[in-house]
PDB file of C-alpha atoms in Angstrom:
ATOM      1  CA  MET A   1       2.684 -31.375 -24.523  1.00 41.00           C
ATOM      2  CA  ALA A   2       2.632 -28.001 -22.941  1.00 39.00           C
ATOM      3  CA  THR A   3      -0.585 -26.996 -21.412  1.00 40.00           C
ATOM      4  CA  ALA A   4      -1.814 -22.850 -22.398  1.00 42.00           C
ATOM      5  CA  SER A   5      -1.780 -20.535 -19.650  1.00 45.00           C
ATOM      6  CA  PRO A   6      -5.428 -19.524 -18.015  1.00 47.00           C
ATOM      7  CA  LEU A   7      -3.699 -16.232 -18.040  1.00 56.00           C
ATOM      8  CA  PRO A   8      -3.960 -13.797 -20.369  1.00 51.00           C
ATOM      9  CA  SER A   9      -0.901 -13.750 -22.915  1.00 47.00           C
ATOM     10  CA  ASN A  10      -0.538  -9.473 -21.640  1.00 47.00           C
ATOM     11  CA  PHE A  11      -0.193 -10.842 -18.025  1.00 52.00           C
ATOM     12  CA  SER A  12       3.338 -10.824 -17.430  1.00 45.00           C
ATOM     13  CA  GLN A  13       5.765  -9.994 -14.540  1.00 38.00           C
ATOM     14  CA  THR A  14       6.299  -6.638 -16.066  1.00 35.00           C
ATOM     15  CA  SER A  15       1.991  -5.538 -15.727  1.00 35.00           C
ATOM     16  CA  THR A  16       1.747  -2.241 -14.454  1.00 32.00           C
ATOM     17  CA  LEU A  17      -1.393  -0.322 -14.105  1.00 31.00           C
ATOM     18  CA  GLN A  18       0.228   2.335 -15.229  1.00 32.00           C
ATOM     19  CA  ALA A  19       0.783   0.572 -18.437  1.00 32.00           C
ATOM     20  CA  ALA A  20      -2.817  -0.739 -18.361  1.00 35.00           C
ATOM     21  CA  THR A  21      -5.575  -0.419 -20.951  1.00 38.00           C
ATOM     22  CA  PRO A  22      -8.856   1.001 -18.964  1.00 41.00           C
ATOM     23  CA  SER A  23     -11.413  -1.656 -18.277  1.00 54.00           C
ATOM     24  CA  THR A  24     -12.804  -1.096 -14.963  1.00 67.00           C
ATOM     25  CA  SER A  25     -13.480   1.873 -13.070  1.00 64.00           C
ATOM     26  CA  THR A  26     -14.692   2.859  -9.245  1.00 65.00           C
ATOM     27  CA  THR A  27     -16.663   5.839  -8.340  1.00 65.00           C
ATOM     28  CA  SER A  28     -13.390   7.378  -6.847  1.00 71.00           C
ATOM     29  CA  GLY A  29     -12.109   7.682 -10.458  1.00 87.00           C
ATOM     30  CA  PHE A  30      -9.650   4.573  -9.896  1.00 95.00           C
ATOM     31  CA  VAL A  31      -9.171   2.831 -13.314  1.00 95.00           C
ATOM     32  CA  PHE A  32      -8.827  -1.611 -13.346  1.00 96.00           C
ATOM     33  CA  PRO A  33      -6.385  -3.016 -15.323  1.00 95.00           C
ATOM     34  CA  PRO A  34      -7.377  -5.258 -17.724  1.00 95.00           C
ATOM     35  CA  HIS A  35      -6.796  -8.552 -15.995  1.00 94.00           C
ATOM     36  CA  TYR A  36      -8.827  -7.441 -13.167  1.00 97.00           C
ATOM     37  CA  SER A  37     -11.729  -8.452 -15.737  1.00 95.00           C
ATOM     38  CA  PHE A  38     -10.618 -11.761 -16.468  1.00 95.00           C
ATOM     39  CA  PRO A  39     -11.862 -14.226 -14.082  1.00 95.00           C
ATOM     40  CA  PRO A  40      -8.651 -16.459 -13.285  1.00 95.00           C
ATOM     41  CA  PHE A  41      -7.060 -13.615 -12.020  1.00 97.00           C
ATOM     42  CA  PHE A  42      -9.214 -14.212  -8.806  1.00 97.00           C
ATOM     43  CA  THR A  43      -7.308 -17.151  -8.102  1.00 96.00           C
ATOM     44  CA  LEU A  44      -3.804 -17.836  -7.461  1.00 96.00           C
ATOM     45  CA  GLN A  45      -1.973 -20.546 -10.304  1.00 93.00           C
ATOM     46  CA  PRO A  46      -0.087 -23.467  -9.289  1.00 93.00           C
ATOM     47  CA  VAL A  47       2.602 -23.116 -12.090  1.00 95.00           C
ATOM     48  CA  ALA A  48       5.067 -21.348 -10.501  1.00 94.00           C
ATOM     49  CA  SER A  49       6.006 -18.702 -13.299  1.00 92.00           C
ATOM     50  CA  THR A  50       2.380 -17.937 -14.025  1.00 93.00           C
ATOM     51  CA  ARG A  51       1.915 -17.496 -10.011  1.00 96.00           C
ATOM     52  CA  SER A  52       5.240 -15.220  -9.563  1.00 96.00           C
ATOM     53  CA  SER A  53       3.681 -12.981 -12.482  1.00 96.00           C
ATOM     54  CA  GLN A  54       0.161 -12.903 -10.985  1.00 97.00           C
ATOM     55  CA  LEU A  55       1.700 -12.072  -7.090  1.00 98.00           C
ATOM     56  CA  SER A  56       4.082  -9.085  -8.987  1.00 97.00           C
ATOM     57  CA  SER A  57       0.058  -7.963 -10.827  1.00 97.00           C
ATOM     58  CA  TRP A  58      -1.591  -8.419  -7.462  1.00 98.00           C
ATOM     59  CA  SER A  59       1.103  -6.298  -5.671  1.00 98.00           C
ATOM     60  CA  SER A  60       0.693  -3.555  -8.214  1.00 98.00           C
ATOM     61  CA  LEU A  61      -2.552  -3.466  -8.222  1.00 98.00           C
ATOM     62  CA  ILE A  62      -3.272  -3.307  -4.676  1.00 98.00           C
ATOM     63  CA  GLN A  63      -0.229  -0.144  -4.317  1.00 98.00           C
ATOM     64  CA  SER A  64      -2.161   1.718  -6.904  1.00 97.00           C
ATOM     65  CA  TYR A  65      -5.978   1.271  -5.275  1.00 97.00           C
ATOM     66  CA  CYS A  66      -4.697   2.156  -1.942  1.00 97.00           C
ATOM     67  CA  ARG A  67      -2.487   5.148  -3.354  1.00 96.00           C
ATOM     68  CA  HIS A  68      -5.267   6.583  -4.893  1.00 96.00           C
ATOM     69  CA  ASN A  69      -7.554   6.034  -2.246  1.00 95.00           C
ATOM     70  CA  ARG A  70      -5.567   7.251   0.210  1.00 94.00           C
ATOM     71  CA  ILE A  71      -5.384   4.194   2.000  1.00 96.00           C
ATOM     72  CA  PHE A  72      -2.366   3.337   4.464  1.00 97.00           C
ATOM     73  CA  SER A  73      -3.787   0.070   5.799  1.00 96.00           C
ATOM     74  CA  LEU A  74      -5.664  -2.838   4.887  1.00 96.00           C
ATOM     75  CA  SER A  75      -8.024  -4.507   6.894  1.00 95.00           C
ATOM     76  CA  ILE A  76      -7.830  -8.056   5.355  1.00 95.00           C
ATOM     77  CA  ILE A  77     -11.659  -9.458   6.484  1.00 95.00           C
ATOM     78  CA  ASP A  78     -13.089  -6.489   5.433  1.00 95.00           C
ATOM     79  CA  ALA A  79     -11.237  -5.652   2.064  1.00 96.00           C
ATOM     80  CA  LEU A  80     -12.513  -8.630   0.706  1.00 96.00           C
ATOM     81  CA  ASN A  81     -15.659  -7.365   0.419  1.00 94.00           C
ATOM     82  CA  THR A  82     -14.449  -4.066  -1.236  1.00 96.00           C
ATOM     83  CA  PRO A  83     -13.723  -3.558  -5.018  1.00 96.00           C
ATOM     84  CA  LEU A  84      -9.784  -4.381  -5.063  1.00 97.00           C
ATOM     85  CA  PHE A  85     -10.434  -7.903  -3.995  1.00 98.00           C
ATOM     86  CA  HIS A  86     -14.404  -8.446  -5.677  1.00 97.00           C
ATOM     87  CA  ASN A  87     -15.219  -7.625  -8.890  1.00 97.00           C
ATOM     88  CA  ALA A  88     -18.750  -7.773  -8.700  1.00 94.00           C
ATOM     89  CA  SER A  89     -19.592  -7.708 -12.138  1.00 94.00           C
ATOM     90  CA  LEU A  90     -17.828 -10.808 -12.869  1.00 94.00           C
ATOM     91  CA  ASN A  91     -19.175 -12.502  -9.321  1.00 95.00           C
ATOM     92  CA  ARG A  92     -15.642 -12.735  -9.249  1.00 95.00           C
ATOM     93  CA  ARG A  93     -13.994 -12.482  -5.236  1.00 95.00           C
ATOM     94  CA  LEU A  94     -10.176 -13.199  -4.052  1.00 96.00           C
ATOM     95  CA  ASN A  95     -10.775 -15.861  -1.141  1.00 96.00           C
ATOM     96  CA  LEU A  96      -9.007 -15.245   2.343  1.00 96.00           C
ATOM     97  CA  ARG A  97      -6.453 -17.651   1.627  1.00 96.00           C
ATOM     98  CA  ASP A  98      -5.195 -16.188  -1.918  1.00 97.00           C
ATOM     99  CA  ALA A  99      -5.419 -12.815  -0.486  1.00 97.00           C
ATOM    100  CA  LYS A 100      -2.941 -13.783   2.111  1.00 96.00           C
ATOM    101  CA  ALA A 101      -0.732 -15.318   0.458  1.00 97.00           C
ATOM    102  CA  ILE A 102      -0.407 -11.825  -2.039  1.00 98.00           C
ATOM    103  CA  LEU A 103      -0.277  -9.961   1.165  1.00 97.00           C
ATOM    104  CA  ALA A 104       2.409 -12.122   2.487  1.00 97.00           C
ATOM    105  CA  TYR A 105       4.486 -12.128  -0.839  1.00 97.00           C
ATOM    106  CA  MET A 106       4.675  -7.893  -0.699  1.00 98.00           C
ATOM    107  CA  SER A 107       6.276  -8.764   2.919  1.00 97.00           C
ATOM    108  CA  THR A 108       9.142 -10.193   1.512  1.00 97.00           C
ATOM    109  CA  SER A 109      12.226  -8.792  -0.147  1.00 97.00           C
ATOM    110  CA  GLU A 110      11.247 -10.653  -3.061  1.00 96.00           C
ATOM    111  CA  GLY A 111       7.644  -8.214  -2.811  1.00 97.00           C
ATOM    112  CA  GLY A 112       9.561  -5.471  -2.460  1.00 97.00           C
ATOM    113  CA  ASN A 113       8.848  -4.936   1.232  1.00 97.00           C
ATOM    114  CA  ARG A 114       5.285  -2.939   0.053  1.00 98.00           C
ATOM    115  CA  ALA A 115       3.329  -4.786   3.102  1.00 97.00           C
ATOM    116  CA  GLU A 116       3.661  -5.534   6.491  1.00 96.00           C
ATOM    117  CA  PHE A 117       1.394  -7.176   9.105  1.00 96.00           C
ATOM    118  CA  ILE A 118       0.392  -4.911  12.131  1.00 92.00           C
ATOM    119  CA  GLY A 119       0.994  -6.667  15.265  1.00 76.00           C
ATOM    120  CA  THR A 120       1.963  -9.564  14.254  1.00 53.00           C
ATOM    121  CA  GLY A 121       5.608  -9.415  12.109  1.00 45.00           C
ATOM    122  CA  LYS A 122       5.643 -10.608   8.878  1.00 47.00           C
ATOM    123  CA  LYS A 123       3.659 -14.070   8.982  1.00 47.00           C
ATOM    124  CA  LYS A 124       3.806 -16.819   6.377  1.00 48.00           C
ATOM    125  CA  ALA A 125       0.503 -17.234   3.963  1.00 44.00           C
ATOM    126  CA  GLY A 126      -1.802 -19.643   5.342  1.00 43.00           C
ATOM    127  CA  SER A 127      -1.329 -18.009   9.157  1.00 48.00           C
ATOM    128  CA  ASP A 128      -4.083 -17.570  11.447  1.00 42.00           C
ATOM    129  CA  GLU A 129      -2.760 -14.847  13.002  1.00 46.00           C
ATOM    130  CA  ASP A 130      -2.244 -12.382   9.853  1.00 47.00           C
ATOM    131  CA  ALA A 131      -5.741 -12.096   8.882  1.00 56.00           C
ATOM    132  CA  GLY A 132      -5.940  -8.436  10.525  1.00 87.00           C
ATOM    133  CA  LYS A 133      -4.347  -5.402   9.361  1.00 94.00           C
ATOM    134  CA  VAL A 134      -1.548  -5.264   7.124  1.00 97.00           C
ATOM    135  CA  TRP A 135       0.407  -1.828   6.293  1.00 97.00           C
ATOM    136  CA  ILE A 136       0.511  -1.483   2.593  1.00 98.00           C
ATOM    137  CA  TYR A 137       3.194   0.644   1.774  1.00 98.00           C
ATOM    138  CA  TRP A 138       3.179   2.134  -1.835  1.00 97.00           C
ATOM    139  CA  ARG A 139       5.768   4.482  -0.099  1.00 97.00           C
ATOM    140  CA  ARG A 140       7.999   2.562   2.781  1.00 97.00           C
ATOM    141  CA  PRO A 141       8.578   4.793   6.222  1.00 97.00           C
ATOM    142  CA  GLU A 142      12.181   5.508   4.308  1.00 97.00           C
ATOM    143  CA  GLU A 143      10.408   7.189   1.227  1.00 97.00           C
ATOM    144  CA  TRP A 144       7.908   8.654   3.607  1.00 97.00           C
ATOM    145  CA  ALA A 145      10.896  10.062   5.495  1.00 97.00           C
ATOM    146  CA  ALA A 146      12.453  11.283   2.478  1.00 97.00           C
ATOM    147  CA  ALA A 147       8.818  12.659   1.333  1.00 97.00           C
ATOM    148  CA  LEU A 148       8.634  14.353   4.920  1.00 97.00           C
ATOM    149  CA  GLU A 149      12.296  15.898   4.967  1.00 97.00           C
ATOM    150  CA  GLU A 150      11.241  17.368   1.414  1.00 97.00           C
ATOM    151  CA  TRP A 151       8.517  18.768   1.770  1.00 96.00           C
ATOM    152  CA  VAL A 152       9.805  20.426   5.085  1.00 96.00           C
ATOM    153  CA  GLU A 153      12.953  21.814   3.028  1.00 95.00           C
ATOM    154  CA  ARG A 154      10.827  22.892   0.456  1.00 95.00           C
ATOM    155  CA  THR A 155       8.118  25.131   2.911  1.00 94.00           C
ATOM    156  CA  GLY A 156      11.081  26.268   4.837  1.00 94.00           C
ATOM    157  CA  GLN A 157       9.902  24.806   7.967  1.00 93.00           C
ATOM    158  CA  LYS A 158      13.508  23.523   8.538  1.00 94.00           C
ATOM    159  CA  GLY A 159      13.862  24.571  12.998  1.00 92.00           C
ATOM    160  CA  THR A 160      10.295  24.690  13.552  1.00 92.00           C
ATOM    161  CA  VAL A 161       8.572  22.507  15.943  1.00 93.00           C
ATOM    162  CA  LEU A 162       5.612  20.922  14.282  1.00 94.00           C
ATOM    163  CA  THR A 163       2.852  18.876  15.738  1.00 93.00           C
ATOM    164  CA  LEU A 164       2.312  15.599  14.491  1.00 94.00           C
ATOM    165  CA  TYR A 165      -1.246  16.754  13.302  1.00 92.00           C
ATOM    166  CA  GLU A 166      -0.340  19.867  11.552  1.00 92.00           C
ATOM    167  CA  ILE A 167       1.827  17.098   9.189  1.00 95.00           C
ATOM    168  CA  VAL A 168      -0.746  15.164   8.355  1.00 94.00           C
ATOM    169  CA  GLU A 169      -3.673  17.226   8.685  1.00 92.00           C
ATOM    170  CA  GLY A 170      -2.600  20.766   8.592  1.00 90.00           C
ATOM    171  CA  ASP A 171      -2.897  23.198   5.621  1.00 91.00           C
ATOM    172  CA  ALA A 172       0.241  23.460   4.545  1.00 90.00           C
ATOM    173  CA  SER A 173       0.276  19.817   4.202  1.00 93.00           C
ATOM    174  CA  ARG A 174      -3.629  19.467   2.539  1.00 91.00           C
ATOM    175  CA  LYS A 175      -1.557  18.742  -1.311  1.00 92.00           C
ATOM    176  CA  GLU A 176       1.081  16.103   0.036  1.00 95.00           C
ATOM    177  CA  GLU A 177       0.185  12.908  -0.322  1.00 95.00           C
ATOM    178  CA  PHE A 178       1.016  12.301   3.527  1.00 95.00           C
ATOM    179  CA  TRP A 179      -1.992  14.007   4.110  1.00 94.00           C
ATOM    180  CA  ASN A 180      -4.453  12.851   6.314  1.00 93.00           C
ATOM    181  CA  MET A 181      -1.421   9.712   7.206  1.00 95.00           C
ATOM    182  CA  ASP A 182      -2.324   7.060   9.800  1.00 93.00           C
ATOM    183  CA  MET A 183      -0.031   8.457  13.012  1.00 93.00           C
ATOM    184  CA  ASP A 184       1.241   5.256  13.541  1.00 94.00           C
ATOM    185  CA  LEU A 185       2.932   5.185  10.319  1.00 96.00           C
ATOM    186  CA  LEU A 186       3.959   8.769  10.427  1.00 96.00           C
ATOM    187  CA  GLN A 187       5.250   8.065  14.081  1.00 94.00           C
ATOM    188  CA  LYS A 188       7.533   5.089  11.983  1.00 96.00           C
ATOM    189  CA  SER A 189       8.607   7.338   9.441  1.00 97.00           C
ATOM    190  CA  LEU A 190       9.562  10.119  11.992  1.00 97.00           C
ATOM    191  CA  ALA A 191      11.742   7.451  12.975  1.00 96.00           C
ATOM    192  CA  VAL A 192      13.595   7.314  10.061  1.00 97.00           C
ATOM    193  CA  CYS A 193      14.120  10.877  10.287  1.00 97.00           C
ATOM    194  CA  VAL A 194      15.642  10.802  13.859  1.00 96.00           C
ATOM    195  CA  LYS A 195      17.678   7.951  12.794  1.00 96.00           C
ATOM    196  CA  ARG A 196      19.008  10.068   9.732  1.00 94.00           C
ATOM    197  CA  GLY A 197      19.966  12.567  12.247  1.00 95.00           C
ATOM    198  CA  LYS A 198      17.331  14.845  10.171  1.00 95.00           C
ATOM    199  CA  ALA A 199      14.505  15.432  13.139  1.00 96.00           C
ATOM    200  CA  GLN A 200      14.322  14.736  16.580  1.00 95.00           C
ATOM    201  CA  ILE A 201      11.090  14.290  18.396  1.00 93.00           C
ATOM    202  CA  PHE A 202       9.644  16.205  21.599  1.00 88.00           C
ATOM    203  CA  GLY A 203       6.861  15.367  24.259  1.00 80.00           C
ATOM    204  CA  GLY A 204       5.089  12.280  25.582  1.00 72.00           C
ATOM    205  CA  GLU A 205       2.516  10.450  23.507  1.00 72.00           C
ATOM    206  CA  GLY A 206      -0.114  12.212  22.151  1.00 68.00           C
ATOM    207  CA  SER A 207       1.454  15.420  22.639  1.00 77.00           C
ATOM    208  CA  GLU A 208       4.653  15.390  20.128  1.00 85.00           C
ATOM    209  CA  GLY A 209       6.596  17.906  18.700  1.00 91.00           C
ATOM    210  CA  VAL A 210       8.787  17.287  15.870  1.00 95.00           C
ATOM    211  CA  LYS A 211      11.723  19.485  14.596  1.00 95.00           C
ATOM    212  CA  PHE A 212      13.808  18.953  11.592  1.00 95.00           C
ATOM    213  CA  PHE A 213      17.425  20.183  11.275  1.00 92.00           C
TER     214      PHE A 213
END
């Protein structure tokens, strides 16, 4: 006899925050999807099909939460105590093992390469080495590169040498999604621009400038 799934019927691989009905919100105005208020969501399920949908939904949630709050990287241990992984009203919290499994999934091609463990590469879930920091790619470096190139084109800054500080902290970029970006992620994204032949980086570490073509 078939066993009923512990997750709600609308909990599917196509679940996205954009399509969700509002349920819980934070002081920053971020609205969580309905399944965030369902206790089993905070424990990865053993049935393969359910787990796959759950991983996909967690990935969508993490990306949307980080995008809303302009978060470019997470400390996994610290994140366990934030509203992202801890629903205080339910008294439910994602444990470290499951958080690592979700982020490991996000770091694979199956998960869209939406995460990358910093300094250790892409580790398997359960590794003792992957509980540090992780990039959250709500835009991957190549997508950030395209956004930077579009901004330079739109604002007429081709041929101008820009400092990295100007790009992520300047008044001209204040309304852009890359404003206040982590410098290391900016450099990863600019490296894509250079590889494409769209930019050249000048200067040494700490005093770099970049010219877009």
